[in-house]
Amino acid sequence: MGKIKTRYVCQECGAESNKWLGKCPTCGEWNTFVEEFIDKPVVTKSVGISNNKKPVPLSQVVIDDEVRYKTHMKELDNVLGGGIVKGSLVLVGGDPGIGKSTLLLQVANTVGMSGQKVLYVSGEESLKQTKLRADRLSIKCDQIYMVSENNLDYIVKYVEELSPDILIVDSIQTVYNPAVQSSPGSVSQVREATATLMKISKVDAVATFIVGHVTKSGSIAGPKVLEHMVDTVLYFEGDKNHTFRILRGVKNRFGSTNEIGIFEMTFKGLKEVLNPSEIFLSNRPESAPGSVVVAGMEGTRPVLVEIQALISNSSFGTPRRMAVGVDHNKMVMMMAILEKRLGIQIGGCDAYLNVVGGMQLSEPATDLAIVAAVISSFKDKVLEEGVVIFGEVGLTGEVRSVSHVEQRIHEAIKLGFKKCILPKGNLEQTVSGIELITVENVEEMLNYLF
Ligand code: TYD
Ligand code: MG
């Protein structure tokens, strides 16, 4: 028997090396090299290529209407661009425990109820565990077939025997192809399994969902190659300590990636949140200093969220700065602007910032609200009731215009806000139902508020 040849493969980016390396020279990650056997190249048949094809002029390409299965979960249908496309391959990524299996079991139920046949392959949980979960979610659909399997060959066989409309593979990291010698979850296995599933989904027109775990750096385990292969990539995000979950489209060949879906994890599974602002503001303390409502955007949807700040005298030499839900550097920058441009002495204070409900605000339009919250807490003065704020702040303290102004203002009106503070550059016309206060710089806003 010849010597078994091995190589080392970076599990983060797929780079290969003949010897083990501590740090990957390609992506710079540490401890990602794993020994894998060198296989004979596995021949995967190309999908849908035959010899009688000819290039045709673009104008003569015929488009058949895509068949879409509605999930009847509006939040999910939106993110997918109007339902699950027949024969598409969708990758659902997210941290362990965030609710991917729960979401997909619920999807299996809703499409099953409309008469589609679903095959749910669980490589992580036993049939009993999945059944317990289904009972908890009160799922009784007869069109869902379950199997607990890791071997890719058998999964292919089940699909051929059952010919389902929808296939769910939970998760891609547990599936292995016996012809490939590396262990399940390794780059070669994940790549191989995805290629096979893609072939099934295209050739047999099965809409396939694959679950992928996320590594600590936030990308789906296995190389980026995986994201290139599939039609749609969705990330399921959220803070495990909060009940809200956001489904975000990162790539979509059948729709835009601007949409997000908001869900709430309840004891009976995931519930759609159709009016996020109302829920985010529901427990808002009245007349509390440091609390400000910002009109933010999540994709193409306006969301009103509360930002809280706490500024206190520091009892240590180096003041503490902590931000949850907004970028730490952004908070530091806003405080530096206040200190330098307006001469407010907050550099020596401890500062804490929190976005309520576990939301992550990353857009620049939150700047102005952060400034208002910080000063409100610093001066211990409550903001007047019914004010909503948005605007970007530049380093000279100027307030710059932002996008989606109309949607932000309308959402504020819908929730009963009376005043809106916004950048001067953004005001084109007055809107009835709300008083618009435009500001050119931070000082103007603070003069108005305090
Ligand atoms: P799960 O779907 O197993 O996560 P993933 O597949 O992404 O790893 O969800 C796990 C968590 O969700 C678990 O901590 C329990 C919680 N959960 C509920 O709160 N309510 C429910 O109805 C279900 C099914 C799960
Ligand atoms: Mg799971």
CSV table of C-alpha atoms and ligand atoms in Angstrom, one decimal:
chain,number,residue,atom,x,y,z
A,1,MET,CA,0.0,0.0,0.0
A,2,GLY,CA,1.3,3.4,-0.9
A,3,LYS,CA,1.9,6.1,1.7
A,4,ILE,CA,-1.3,8.1,2.4
A,5,LYS,CA,-0.7,11.6,1.3
A,6,THR,CA,-2.0,14.4,3.4
A,7,ARG,CA,-2.1,18.2,3.2
A,8,TYR,CA,-3.1,21.0,5.6
A,9,VAL,CA,-6.1,23.1,4.7
A,10,CYS,CA,-7.1,26.4,6.4
A,11,GLN,CA,-10.7,25.9,7.6
A,12,GLU,CA,-11.4,29.6,7.3
A,13,CYS,CA,-10.4,30.4,3.7
A,14,GLY,CA,-9.5,27.1,2.1
A,15,ALA,CA,-5.7,27.8,1.6
A,16,GLU,CA,-3.5,24.7,1.4
A,17,SER,CA,-0.1,23.9,2.7
A,18,ASN,CA,2.2,20.9,2.8
A,19,LYS,CA,3.1,21.5,6.5
A,20,TRP,CA,1.1,22.7,9.5
A,21,LEU,CA,1.2,26.4,10.0
A,22,GLY,CA,0.1,28.3,13.1
A,23,LYS,CA,-1.1,31.3,11.2
A,24,CYS,CA,-2.7,31.2,7.7
A,25,PRO,CA,-0.6,33.3,5.3
A,26,THR,CA,-3.7,33.9,3.2
A,27,CYS,CA,-6.4,35.1,5.6
A,28,GLY,CA,-4.2,35.7,8.7
A,29,GLU,CA,-6.4,33.6,11.0
A,30,TRP,CA,-4.6,31.5,13.8
A,31,ASN,CA,-4.9,27.8,14.4
A,32,THR,CA,-7.1,27.1,11.4
A,33,PHE,CA,-5.0,24.5,9.6
A,34,VAL,CA,-6.3,20.9,9.8
A,35,GLU,CA,-4.8,17.8,8.3
A,36,GLU,CA,-6.8,16.4,5.4
A,37,PHE,CA,-6.2,13.4,3.1
A,38,ILE,CA,-5.5,14.1,-0.5
A,39,ASP,CA,-8.3,12.5,-2.5
A,40,LYS,CA,-8.6,11.6,-6.1
A,41,PRO,CA,-10.4,14.5,-7.5
A,42,VAL,CA,-14.1,13.7,-7.1
A,43,VAL,CA,-15.8,14.1,-10.4
A,44,THR,CA,-19.0,16.1,-10.1
A,45,LYS,CA,-21.0,16.2,-13.2
A,46,SER,CA,-21.6,19.7,-14.5
A,47,VAL,CA,-25.2,20.8,-14.0
A,48,GLY,CA,-27.4,21.1,-17.0
A,49,ILE,CA,-24.7,21.2,-19.6
A,50,SER,CA,-25.4,19.3,-22.8
A,51,ASN,CA,-23.8,19.4,-26.2
A,52,ASN,CA,-26.7,20.8,-28.2
A,53,LYS,CA,-26.6,24.2,-26.6
A,54,LYS,CA,-25.9,27.3,-28.6
A,55,PRO,CA,-25.4,30.9,-27.6
A,56,VAL,CA,-28.6,32.9,-28.3
A,57,PRO,CA,-29.1,36.7,-28.5
A,58,LEU,CA,-30.2,38.1,-25.1
A,59,SER,CA,-33.4,39.4,-26.7
A,60,GLN,CA,-34.5,35.9,-27.6
A,61,VAL,CA,-34.0,34.4,-24.2
A,62,VAL,CA,-37.3,33.1,-22.9
A,63,ILE,CA,-38.1,33.6,-19.3
A,64,ASP,CA,-40.5,31.1,-17.7
A,65,ASP,CA,-42.2,32.4,-14.6
A,66,GLU,CA,-40.4,31.2,-11.6
A,67,VAL,CA,-42.5,28.9,-9.4
A,68,ARG,CA,-42.4,30.2,-5.9
A,69,TYR,CA,-43.7,28.5,-2.8
A,70,LYS,CA,-45.2,31.0,-0.3
A,71,THR,CA,-44.1,30.3,3.3
A,72,HIS,CA,-47.0,32.5,4.6
A,73,MET,CA,-44.5,34.1,6.9
A,74,LYS,CA,-44.4,37.6,5.5
A,75,GLU,CA,-41.1,38.4,7.0
A,76,LEU,CA,-39.4,35.4,5.4
A,77,ASP,CA,-41.2,35.7,2.1
A,78,ASN,CA,-39.9,39.3,1.8
A,79,VAL,CA,-36.3,38.4,2.6
A,80,LEU,CA,-36.5,35.7,-0.1
A,81,GLY,CA,-37.9,38.2,-2.6
A,82,GLY,CA,-41.4,36.8,-2.6
A,83,GLY,CA,-41.3,33.2,-1.5
A,84,ILE,CA,-39.1,30.1,-2.0
A,85,VAL,CA,-38.0,29.7,-5.6
A,86,LYS,CA,-38.4,26.2,-6.9
A,87,GLY,CA,-35.0,24.6,-7.5
A,88,SER,CA,-33.1,27.2,-5.6
A,89,LEU,CA,-30.4,26.6,-3.0
A,90,VAL,CA,-30.6,28.7,0.1
A,91,LEU,CA,-27.9,28.8,2.8
A,92,VAL,CA,-29.1,29.8,6.3
A,93,GLY,CA,-26.2,30.8,8.6
A,94,GLY,CA,-26.2,31.8,12.2
A,95,ASP,CA,-24.7,31.2,15.6
A,96,PRO,CA,-25.5,28.0,17.4
A,97,GLY,CA,-28.8,28.2,19.3
A,98,ILE,CA,-30.1,31.3,17.5
A,99,GLY,CA,-33.1,29.4,16.1
A,100,LYS,CA,-32.2,28.1,12.6
A,101,SER,CA,-33.6,24.7,13.2
A,102,THR,CA,-36.7,26.2,14.7
A,103,LEU,CA,-37.2,28.5,11.8
A,104,LEU,CA,-36.8,25.8,9.2
A,105,LEU,CA,-39.1,23.4,11.0
A,106,GLN,CA,-41.7,26.2,11.0
A,107,VAL,CA,-41.1,26.8,7.3
A,108,ALA,CA,-41.5,23.0,6.7
A,109,ASN,CA,-44.8,23.3,8.4
A,110,THR,CA,-46.2,26.3,6.5
A,111,VAL,CA,-45.2,25.0,3.1
A,112,GLY,CA,-46.3,21.5,4.0
A,113,MET,CA,-49.7,22.8,4.9
A,114,SER,CA,-50.0,24.3,1.4
A,115,GLY,CA,-49.5,20.8,0.0
A,116,GLN,CA,-45.7,20.8,-0.7
A,117,LYS,CA,-43.8,17.7,0.3
A,118,VAL,CA,-40.9,18.4,2.6
A,119,LEU,CA,-37.9,16.3,3.5
A,120,TYR,CA,-36.1,17.4,6.7
A,121,VAL,CA,-32.7,15.8,7.1
A,122,SER,CA,-31.3,16.3,10.5
A,123,GLY,CA,-27.6,15.5,11.0
A,124,GLU,CA,-27.5,17.0,14.5
A,125,GLU,CA,-30.6,15.9,16.3
A,126,SER,CA,-32.3,12.5,16.6
A,127,LEU,CA,-35.8,12.0,15.3
A,128,LYS,CA,-37.1,12.1,18.8
A,129,GLN,CA,-35.5,15.4,19.5
A,130,THR,CA,-37.0,16.9,16.4
A,131,LYS,CA,-40.4,15.4,17.1
A,132,LEU,CA,-40.3,17.0,20.6
A,133,ARG,CA,-39.5,20.3,19.0
A,134,ALA,CA,-42.3,19.9,16.5
A,135,ASP,CA,-44.7,19.1,19.3
A,136,ARG,CA,-43.7,22.2,21.1
A,137,LEU,CA,-44.4,24.2,17.9
A,138,SER,CA,-47.7,22.3,17.5
A,139,ILE,CA,-46.7,21.0,14.1
A,140,LYS,CA,-48.9,18.2,12.9
A,141,CYS,CA,-48.4,18.4,9.1
A,142,ASP,CA,-48.4,15.1,7.3
A,143,GLN,CA,-46.3,16.3,4.4
A,144,ILE,CA,-43.1,16.6,6.4
A,145,TYR,CA,-40.8,13.6,6.2
A,146,MET,CA,-38.0,13.4,8.8
A,147,VAL,CA,-34.8,11.5,8.7
A,148,SER,CA,-31.7,11.6,10.9
A,149,GLU,CA,-28.8,11.1,8.5
A,150,ASN,CA,-25.2,12.3,7.9
A,151,ASN,CA,-24.2,10.2,4.9
A,152,LEU,CA,-24.6,12.2,1.7
A,153,ASP,CA,-25.1,9.1,-0.4
A,154,TYR,CA,-28.2,8.2,1.6
A,155,ILE,CA,-29.5,11.7,1.6
A,156,VAL,CA,-29.3,11.6,-2.2
A,157,LYS,CA,-31.1,8.3,-2.2
A,158,TYR,CA,-33.9,9.6,0.0
A,159,VAL,CA,-34.4,12.6,-2.2
A,160,GLU,CA,-34.7,10.3,-5.3
A,161,GLU,CA,-37.1,8.0,-3.6
A,162,LEU,CA,-39.3,10.6,-2.1
A,163,SER,CA,-38.9,13.4,-4.6
A,164,PRO,CA,-39.8,16.2,-2.2
A,165,ASP,CA,-40.5,19.8,-3.3
A,166,ILE,CA,-38.4,21.1,-0.4
A,167,LEU,CA,-35.3,19.7,1.1
A,168,ILE,CA,-33.9,20.9,4.4
A,169,VAL,CA,-30.4,19.8,5.5
A,170,ASP,CA,-29.6,20.7,9.1
A,171,SER,CA,-26.6,21.2,9.1
A,172,ILE,CA,-24.1,21.1,6.2
A,173,GLN,CA,-21.2,20.7,8.7
A,174,THR,CA,-22.5,17.3,9.8
A,175,VAL,CA,-23.0,15.9,6.3
A,176,TYR,CA,-20.2,13.8,4.9
A,177,ASN,CA,-19.4,12.2,1.6
A,178,PRO,CA,-17.8,8.8,2.3
A,179,ALA,CA,-15.7,9.1,-0.9
A,180,VAL,CA,-13.9,12.1,0.6
A,181,GLN,CA,-11.6,11.1,3.4
A,182,SER,CA,-11.5,14.2,5.5
A,183,SER,CA,-13.8,14.5,8.5
A,184,PRO,CA,-17.3,16.1,8.4
A,185,GLY,CA,-17.2,19.9,8.7
A,186,SER,CA,-13.9,20.2,7.0
A,187,VAL,CA,-13.6,22.5,4.0
A,188,SER,CA,-13.4,19.6,1.5
A,189,GLN,CA,-16.5,17.9,2.9
A,190,VAL,CA,-18.6,21.0,3.2
A,191,ARG,CA,-17.7,22.0,-0.4
A,192,GLU,CA,-18.4,18.5,-1.7
A,193,ALA,CA,-21.7,18.2,0.1
A,194,THR,CA,-22.8,21.6,-1.1
A,195,ALA,CA,-21.9,20.8,-4.7
A,196,THR,CA,-23.9,17.6,-4.6
A,197,LEU,CA,-26.9,19.3,-3.0
A,198,MET,CA,-26.7,22.0,-5.7
A,199,LYS,CA,-26.8,19.4,-8.3
A,200,ILE,CA,-29.9,17.8,-6.7
A,201,SER,CA,-31.7,21.1,-6.4
A,202,LYS,CA,-31.1,22.1,-10.0
A,203,VAL,CA,-31.6,18.8,-11.7
A,204,ASP,CA,-34.6,17.6,-9.7
A,205,ALA,CA,-36.0,21.1,-9.1
A,206,VAL,CA,-36.0,20.7,-5.3
A,207,ALA,CA,-35.8,23.9,-3.3
A,208,THR,CA,-33.1,23.2,-0.8
A,209,PHE,CA,-32.3,24.9,2.5
A,210,ILE,CA,-28.9,24.2,4.0
A,211,VAL,CA,-28.1,25.3,7.6
A,212,GLY,CA,-24.5,26.5,8.1
A,213,HIS,CA,-22.9,27.3,11.5
A,214,VAL,CA,-21.0,30.5,11.8
A,215,THR,CA,-17.4,30.7,13.0
A,216,LYS,CA,-16.3,33.0,15.7
A,217,SER,CA,-15.2,35.6,13.1
A,218,GLY,CA,-18.8,35.7,11.8
A,219,SER,CA,-18.6,34.0,8.5
A,220,ILE,CA,-20.1,30.6,7.6
A,221,ALA,CA,-17.7,27.8,8.5
A,222,GLY,CA,-15.9,26.6,5.5
A,223,PRO,CA,-14.6,28.8,2.8
A,224,LYS,CA,-16.3,31.7,1.1
A,225,VAL,CA,-16.7,29.3,-1.8
A,226,LEU,CA,-19.8,28.1,-0.2
A,227,GLU,CA,-21.5,31.5,-0.4
A,228,HIS,CA,-20.5,31.7,-4.1
A,229,MET,CA,-22.1,28.3,-4.9
A,230,VAL,CA,-25.6,28.9,-3.5
A,231,ASP,CA,-28.3,31.1,-4.8
A,232,THR,CA,-29.3,32.8,-1.6
A,233,VAL,CA,-27.4,33.4,1.7
A,234,LEU,CA,-29.5,34.4,4.7
A,235,TYR,CA,-28.0,35.2,8.1
A,236,PHE,CA,-30.1,34.7,11.2
A,237,GLU,CA,-28.8,37.1,13.8
A,238,GLY,CA,-29.6,38.3,17.3
A,239,ASP,CA,-28.5,38.4,20.8
A,240,LYS,CA,-29.2,35.1,22.5
A,241,ASN,CA,-30.2,37.0,25.7
A,242,HIS,CA,-32.8,38.9,23.9
A,243,THR,CA,-35.8,37.4,22.1
A,244,PHE,CA,-35.6,39.4,18.9
A,245,ARG,CA,-34.0,37.8,15.8
A,246,ILE,CA,-33.2,39.4,12.5
A,247,LEU,CA,-33.1,37.4,9.2
A,248,ARG,CA,-30.9,39.3,6.8
A,249,GLY,CA,-30.3,38.5,3.1
A,250,VAL,CA,-26.6,38.8,2.3
A,251,LYS,CA,-26.9,37.4,-1.2
A,252,ASN,CA,-30.0,36.7,-3.3
A,253,ARG,CA,-30.1,35.7,-7.0
A,254,PHE,CA,-33.9,36.0,-6.9
A,255,GLY,CA,-34.5,39.3,-5.1
A,256,SER,CA,-32.9,42.2,-3.4
A,257,THR,CA,-30.7,41.9,-0.3
A,258,ASN,CA,-32.1,45.1,1.3
A,259,GLU,CA,-35.0,43.4,3.1
A,260,ILE,CA,-34.8,42.0,6.6
A,261,GLY,CA,-37.2,39.9,8.6
A,262,ILE,CA,-37.7,40.4,12.3
A,263,PHE,CA,-38.9,37.6,14.5
A,264,GLU,CA,-39.4,37.1,18.2
A,265,MET,CA,-38.4,33.8,19.9
A,266,THR,CA,-41.3,32.8,22.1
A,267,PHE,CA,-41.8,29.6,24.1
A,268,LYS,CA,-43.9,28.3,21.1
A,269,GLY,CA,-41.3,29.1,18.4
A,270,LEU,CA,-40.6,32.1,16.3
A,271,LYS,CA,-43.3,34.7,15.8
A,272,GLU,CA,-43.1,37.3,13.1
A,273,VAL,CA,-42.8,40.9,14.3
A,274,LEU,CA,-44.7,43.0,11.8
A,275,ASN,CA,-44.5,46.3,13.8
A,276,PRO,CA,-41.0,46.3,15.3
A,277,SER,CA,-40.9,49.9,16.4
A,278,GLU,CA,-44.0,49.4,18.6
A,279,ILE,CA,-42.4,46.5,20.4
A,280,PHE,CA,-39.0,48.1,20.7
A,281,LEU,CA,-40.6,51.2,22.4
A,282,SER,CA,-43.2,49.4,24.4
A,283,ASN,CA,-41.3,49.4,27.8
A,284,ARG,CA,-39.7,52.8,27.4
A,285,PRO,CA,-39.3,54.6,30.7
A,286,GLU,CA,-41.1,57.9,30.9
A,287,SER,CA,-39.2,61.0,31.8
A,288,ALA,CA,-35.8,59.3,32.3
A,289,PRO,CA,-32.7,61.3,31.5
A,290,GLY,CA,-30.4,59.7,28.9
A,291,SER,CA,-33.2,58.1,26.9
A,292,VAL,CA,-33.6,59.1,23.2
A,293,VAL,CA,-35.6,57.6,20.4
A,294,VAL,CA,-33.8,57.3,17.1
A,295,ALA,CA,-35.5,56.8,13.7
A,296,GLY,CA,-33.1,54.2,12.2
A,297,MET,CA,-33.4,52.0,9.1
A,298,GLU,CA,-33.0,48.3,8.9
A,299,GLY,CA,-32.6,47.6,5.2
A,300,THR,CA,-35.5,49.4,3.6
A,301,ARG,CA,-37.6,49.4,6.7
A,302,PRO,CA,-37.7,52.2,9.2
A,303,VAL,CA,-37.4,51.1,12.9
A,304,LEU,CA,-37.7,53.4,15.9
A,305,VAL,CA,-35.4,52.3,18.7
A,306,GLU,CA,-34.5,53.7,22.1
A,307,ILE,CA,-30.9,54.6,22.8
A,308,GLN,CA,-29.9,55.0,26.5
A,309,ALA,CA,-26.8,56.7,27.8
A,310,LEU,CA,-25.4,56.8,31.3
A,311,ILE,CA,-22.7,59.3,32.1
A,312,SER,CA,-21.3,59.3,35.6
A,313,ASN,CA,-18.2,60.6,37.3
A,314,SER,CA,-15.3,58.3,37.0
A,315,SER,CA,-13.9,56.8,40.2
A,316,PHE,CA,-10.9,55.4,38.4
A,317,GLY,CA,-8.0,57.1,36.7
A,318,THR,CA,-9.0,55.9,33.2
A,319,PRO,CA,-12.7,56.5,32.5
A,320,ARG,CA,-14.7,53.6,31.3
A,321,ARG,CA,-16.5,53.5,28.0
A,322,MET,CA,-18.9,50.8,27.1
A,323,ALA,CA,-21.3,50.6,24.1
A,324,VAL,CA,-23.9,47.8,23.5
A,325,GLY,CA,-25.7,47.9,20.1
A,326,VAL,CA,-23.6,50.7,18.6
A,327,ASP,CA,-20.0,50.8,17.7
A,328,HIS,CA,-17.7,51.7,20.6
A,329,ASN,CA,-15.6,53.9,18.4
A,330,LYS,CA,-18.6,55.9,17.3
A,331,MET,CA,-19.5,56.7,20.9
A,332,VAL,CA,-15.9,57.8,21.7
A,333,MET,CA,-15.9,59.9,18.6
A,334,MET,CA,-19.2,61.7,19.5
A,335,MET,CA,-17.9,62.4,23.0
A,336,ALA,CA,-14.7,63.8,21.5
A,337,ILE,CA,-16.7,66.1,19.2
A,338,LEU,CA,-18.7,67.4,22.2
A,339,GLU,CA,-15.6,68.0,24.2
A,340,LYS,CA,-13.6,69.7,21.5
A,341,ARG,CA,-16.2,71.6,19.5
A,342,LEU,CA,-18.6,72.6,22.3
A,343,GLY,CA,-16.2,72.6,25.3
A,344,ILE,CA,-18.3,70.2,27.3
A,345,GLN,CA,-16.1,68.5,29.9
A,346,ILE,CA,-17.1,64.9,29.6
A,347,GLY,CA,-13.7,63.4,28.7
A,348,GLY,CA,-13.2,62.3,32.4
A,349,CYS,CA,-16.6,60.7,32.9
A,350,ASP,CA,-17.5,57.1,32.6
A,351,ALA,CA,-19.9,56.6,29.7
A,352,TYR,CA,-22.2,53.7,28.9
A,353,LEU,CA,-24.5,53.4,25.9
A,354,ASN,CA,-27.1,50.8,25.2
A,355,VAL,CA,-29.5,50.1,22.4
A,356,VAL,CA,-32.7,48.6,23.8
A,357,GLY,CA,-34.0,45.2,22.6
A,358,GLY,CA,-30.7,43.8,21.4
A,359,MET,CA,-30.7,45.8,18.1
A,360,GLN,CA,-27.5,46.7,16.4
A,361,LEU,CA,-27.4,50.2,15.0
A,362,SER,CA,-24.6,50.7,12.5
A,363,GLU,CA,-25.9,53.5,10.2
A,364,PRO,CA,-24.5,57.0,10.6
A,365,ALA,CA,-28.0,58.4,11.1
A,366,THR,CA,-27.8,57.4,14.8
A,367,ASP,CA,-25.0,59.8,15.5
A,368,LEU,CA,-27.3,62.7,16.4
A,369,ALA,CA,-29.4,60.6,18.8
A,370,ILE,CA,-26.2,59.3,20.5
A,371,VAL,CA,-25.1,62.9,21.1
A,372,ALA,CA,-28.6,63.8,22.5
A,373,ALA,CA,-28.6,60.8,24.8
A,374,VAL,CA,-25.1,61.5,26.1
A,375,ILE,CA,-25.9,65.1,26.9
A,376,SER,CA,-29.3,64.3,28.4
A,377,SER,CA,-27.6,62.0,30.9
A,378,PHE,CA,-24.7,64.3,31.5
A,379,LYS,CA,-26.9,67.2,32.3
A,380,ASP,CA,-29.5,64.9,34.0
A,381,LYS,CA,-32.2,66.6,32.0
A,382,VAL,CA,-35.1,64.7,30.5
A,383,LEU,CA,-35.9,65.1,26.8
A,384,GLU,CA,-39.3,66.5,26.1
A,385,GLU,CA,-41.9,63.8,25.3
A,386,GLY,CA,-42.6,62.7,21.7
A,387,VAL,CA,-39.3,63.7,20.1
A,388,VAL,CA,-37.5,61.5,17.6
A,389,ILE,CA,-34.1,62.2,16.3
A,390,PHE,CA,-31.9,61.2,13.3
A,391,GLY,CA,-28.9,62.7,11.5
A,392,GLU,CA,-25.2,62.1,10.8
A,393,VAL,CA,-22.6,64.1,12.8
A,394,GLY,CA,-19.3,65.1,11.2
A,395,LEU,CA,-16.1,65.8,13.0
A,396,THR,CA,-16.6,69.5,13.0
A,397,GLY,CA,-19.9,69.1,14.7
A,398,GLU,CA,-21.9,69.7,11.6
A,399,VAL,CA,-25.1,67.7,11.0
A,400,ARG,CA,-25.2,66.0,7.6
A,401,SER,CA,-28.1,64.7,5.6
A,402,VAL,CA,-29.1,61.0,5.6
A,403,SER,CA,-31.1,58.7,3.3
A,404,HIS,CA,-34.7,57.5,3.6
A,405,VAL,CA,-36.0,60.6,5.3
A,406,GLU,CA,-39.6,60.2,4.3
A,407,GLN,CA,-39.9,56.6,5.6
A,408,ARG,CA,-38.3,57.6,8.9
A,409,ILE,CA,-40.7,60.6,9.4
A,410,HIS,CA,-43.7,58.5,8.5
A,411,GLU,CA,-42.9,55.8,10.9
A,412,ALA,CA,-42.5,58.5,13.6
A,413,ILE,CA,-45.9,59.9,12.8
A,414,LYS,CA,-47.4,56.4,12.8
A,415,LEU,CA,-46.2,55.9,16.3
A,416,GLY,CA,-47.5,59.2,17.6
A,417,PHE,CA,-44.4,61.2,17.8
A,418,LYS,CA,-44.9,65.0,17.7
A,419,LYS,CA,-41.5,66.4,16.9
A,420,CYS,CA,-38.7,65.2,14.7
A,421,ILE,CA,-35.1,66.7,14.8
A,422,LEU,CA,-33.4,66.2,11.5
A,423,PRO,CA,-30.5,67.6,9.4
A,424,LYS,CA,-31.2,70.9,7.7
A,425,GLY,CA,-30.1,69.4,4.3
A,426,ASN,CA,-32.8,66.9,4.5
A,427,LEU,CA,-35.9,69.2,4.7
A,428,GLU,CA,-37.5,69.6,1.4
A,429,GLN,CA,-41.1,70.1,2.4
A,430,THR,CA,-43.2,70.2,5.6
A,431,VAL,CA,-45.2,67.2,6.6
A,432,SER,CA,-48.5,67.4,8.3
A,433,GLY,CA,-48.8,65.5,11.6
A,434,ILE,CA,-45.4,66.2,13.0
A,435,GLU,CA,-43.3,69.3,13.7
A,436,LEU,CA,-39.9,69.1,11.9
A,437,ILE,CA,-37.0,70.9,13.5
A,438,THR,CA,-34.0,71.2,11.3
A,439,VAL,CA,-30.5,71.6,12.7
A,440,GLU,CA,-27.2,72.5,11.0
A,441,ASN,CA,-24.9,71.5,13.8
A,442,VAL,CA,-24.8,69.8,17.1
A,443,GLU,CA,-24.9,73.0,19.1
A,444,GLU,CA,-28.1,74.0,17.5
A,445,MET,CA,-29.8,70.8,18.5
A,446,LEU,CA,-28.5,71.0,22.1
A,447,ASN,CA,-29.7,74.6,22.4
A,448,TYR,CA,-33.1,73.5,21.2
A,449,LEU,CA,-33.3,70.5,23.5
A,450,PHE,CA,-31.7,71.7,26.8
B,1,TYD,P1,-32.5,26.1,17.6
B,1,TYD,O1,-33.5,26.3,16.5
B,1,TYD,O2,-32.2,24.7,18.0
B,1,TYD,O3,-31.2,26.9,17.2
B,1,TYD,P2,-30.1,26.5,16.1
B,1,TYD,O4,-30.7,25.4,15.2
B,1,TYD,O5,-29.8,27.8,15.4
B,1,TYD,O6,-28.9,26.0,16.8
B,1,TYD,O7,-33.1,27.0,18.8
B,1,TYD,C1,-32.5,26.9,20.0
B,1,TYD,C2,-33.0,27.8,21.0
B,1,TYD,O8,-34.3,28.3,20.8
B,1,TYD,C3,-33.0,27.1,22.3
B,1,TYD,O9,-32.2,27.7,23.2
B,1,TYD,C4,-34.4,27.1,22.8
B,1,TYD,C5,-35.1,28.2,22.0
B,1,TYD,N1,-36.5,27.8,21.7
B,1,TYD,C6,-37.5,28.6,22.2
B,1,TYD,O10,-37.3,29.5,23.0
B,1,TYD,N2,-38.8,28.3,21.9
B,1,TYD,C7,-39.1,27.3,21.1
B,1,TYD,O11,-40.3,27.1,20.8
B,1,TYD,C8,-38.1,26.5,20.5
B,1,TYD,C9,-38.4,25.4,19.6
B,1,TYD,C10,-36.8,26.8,20.9
B,2,MG,MG,-30.0,23.4,15.0
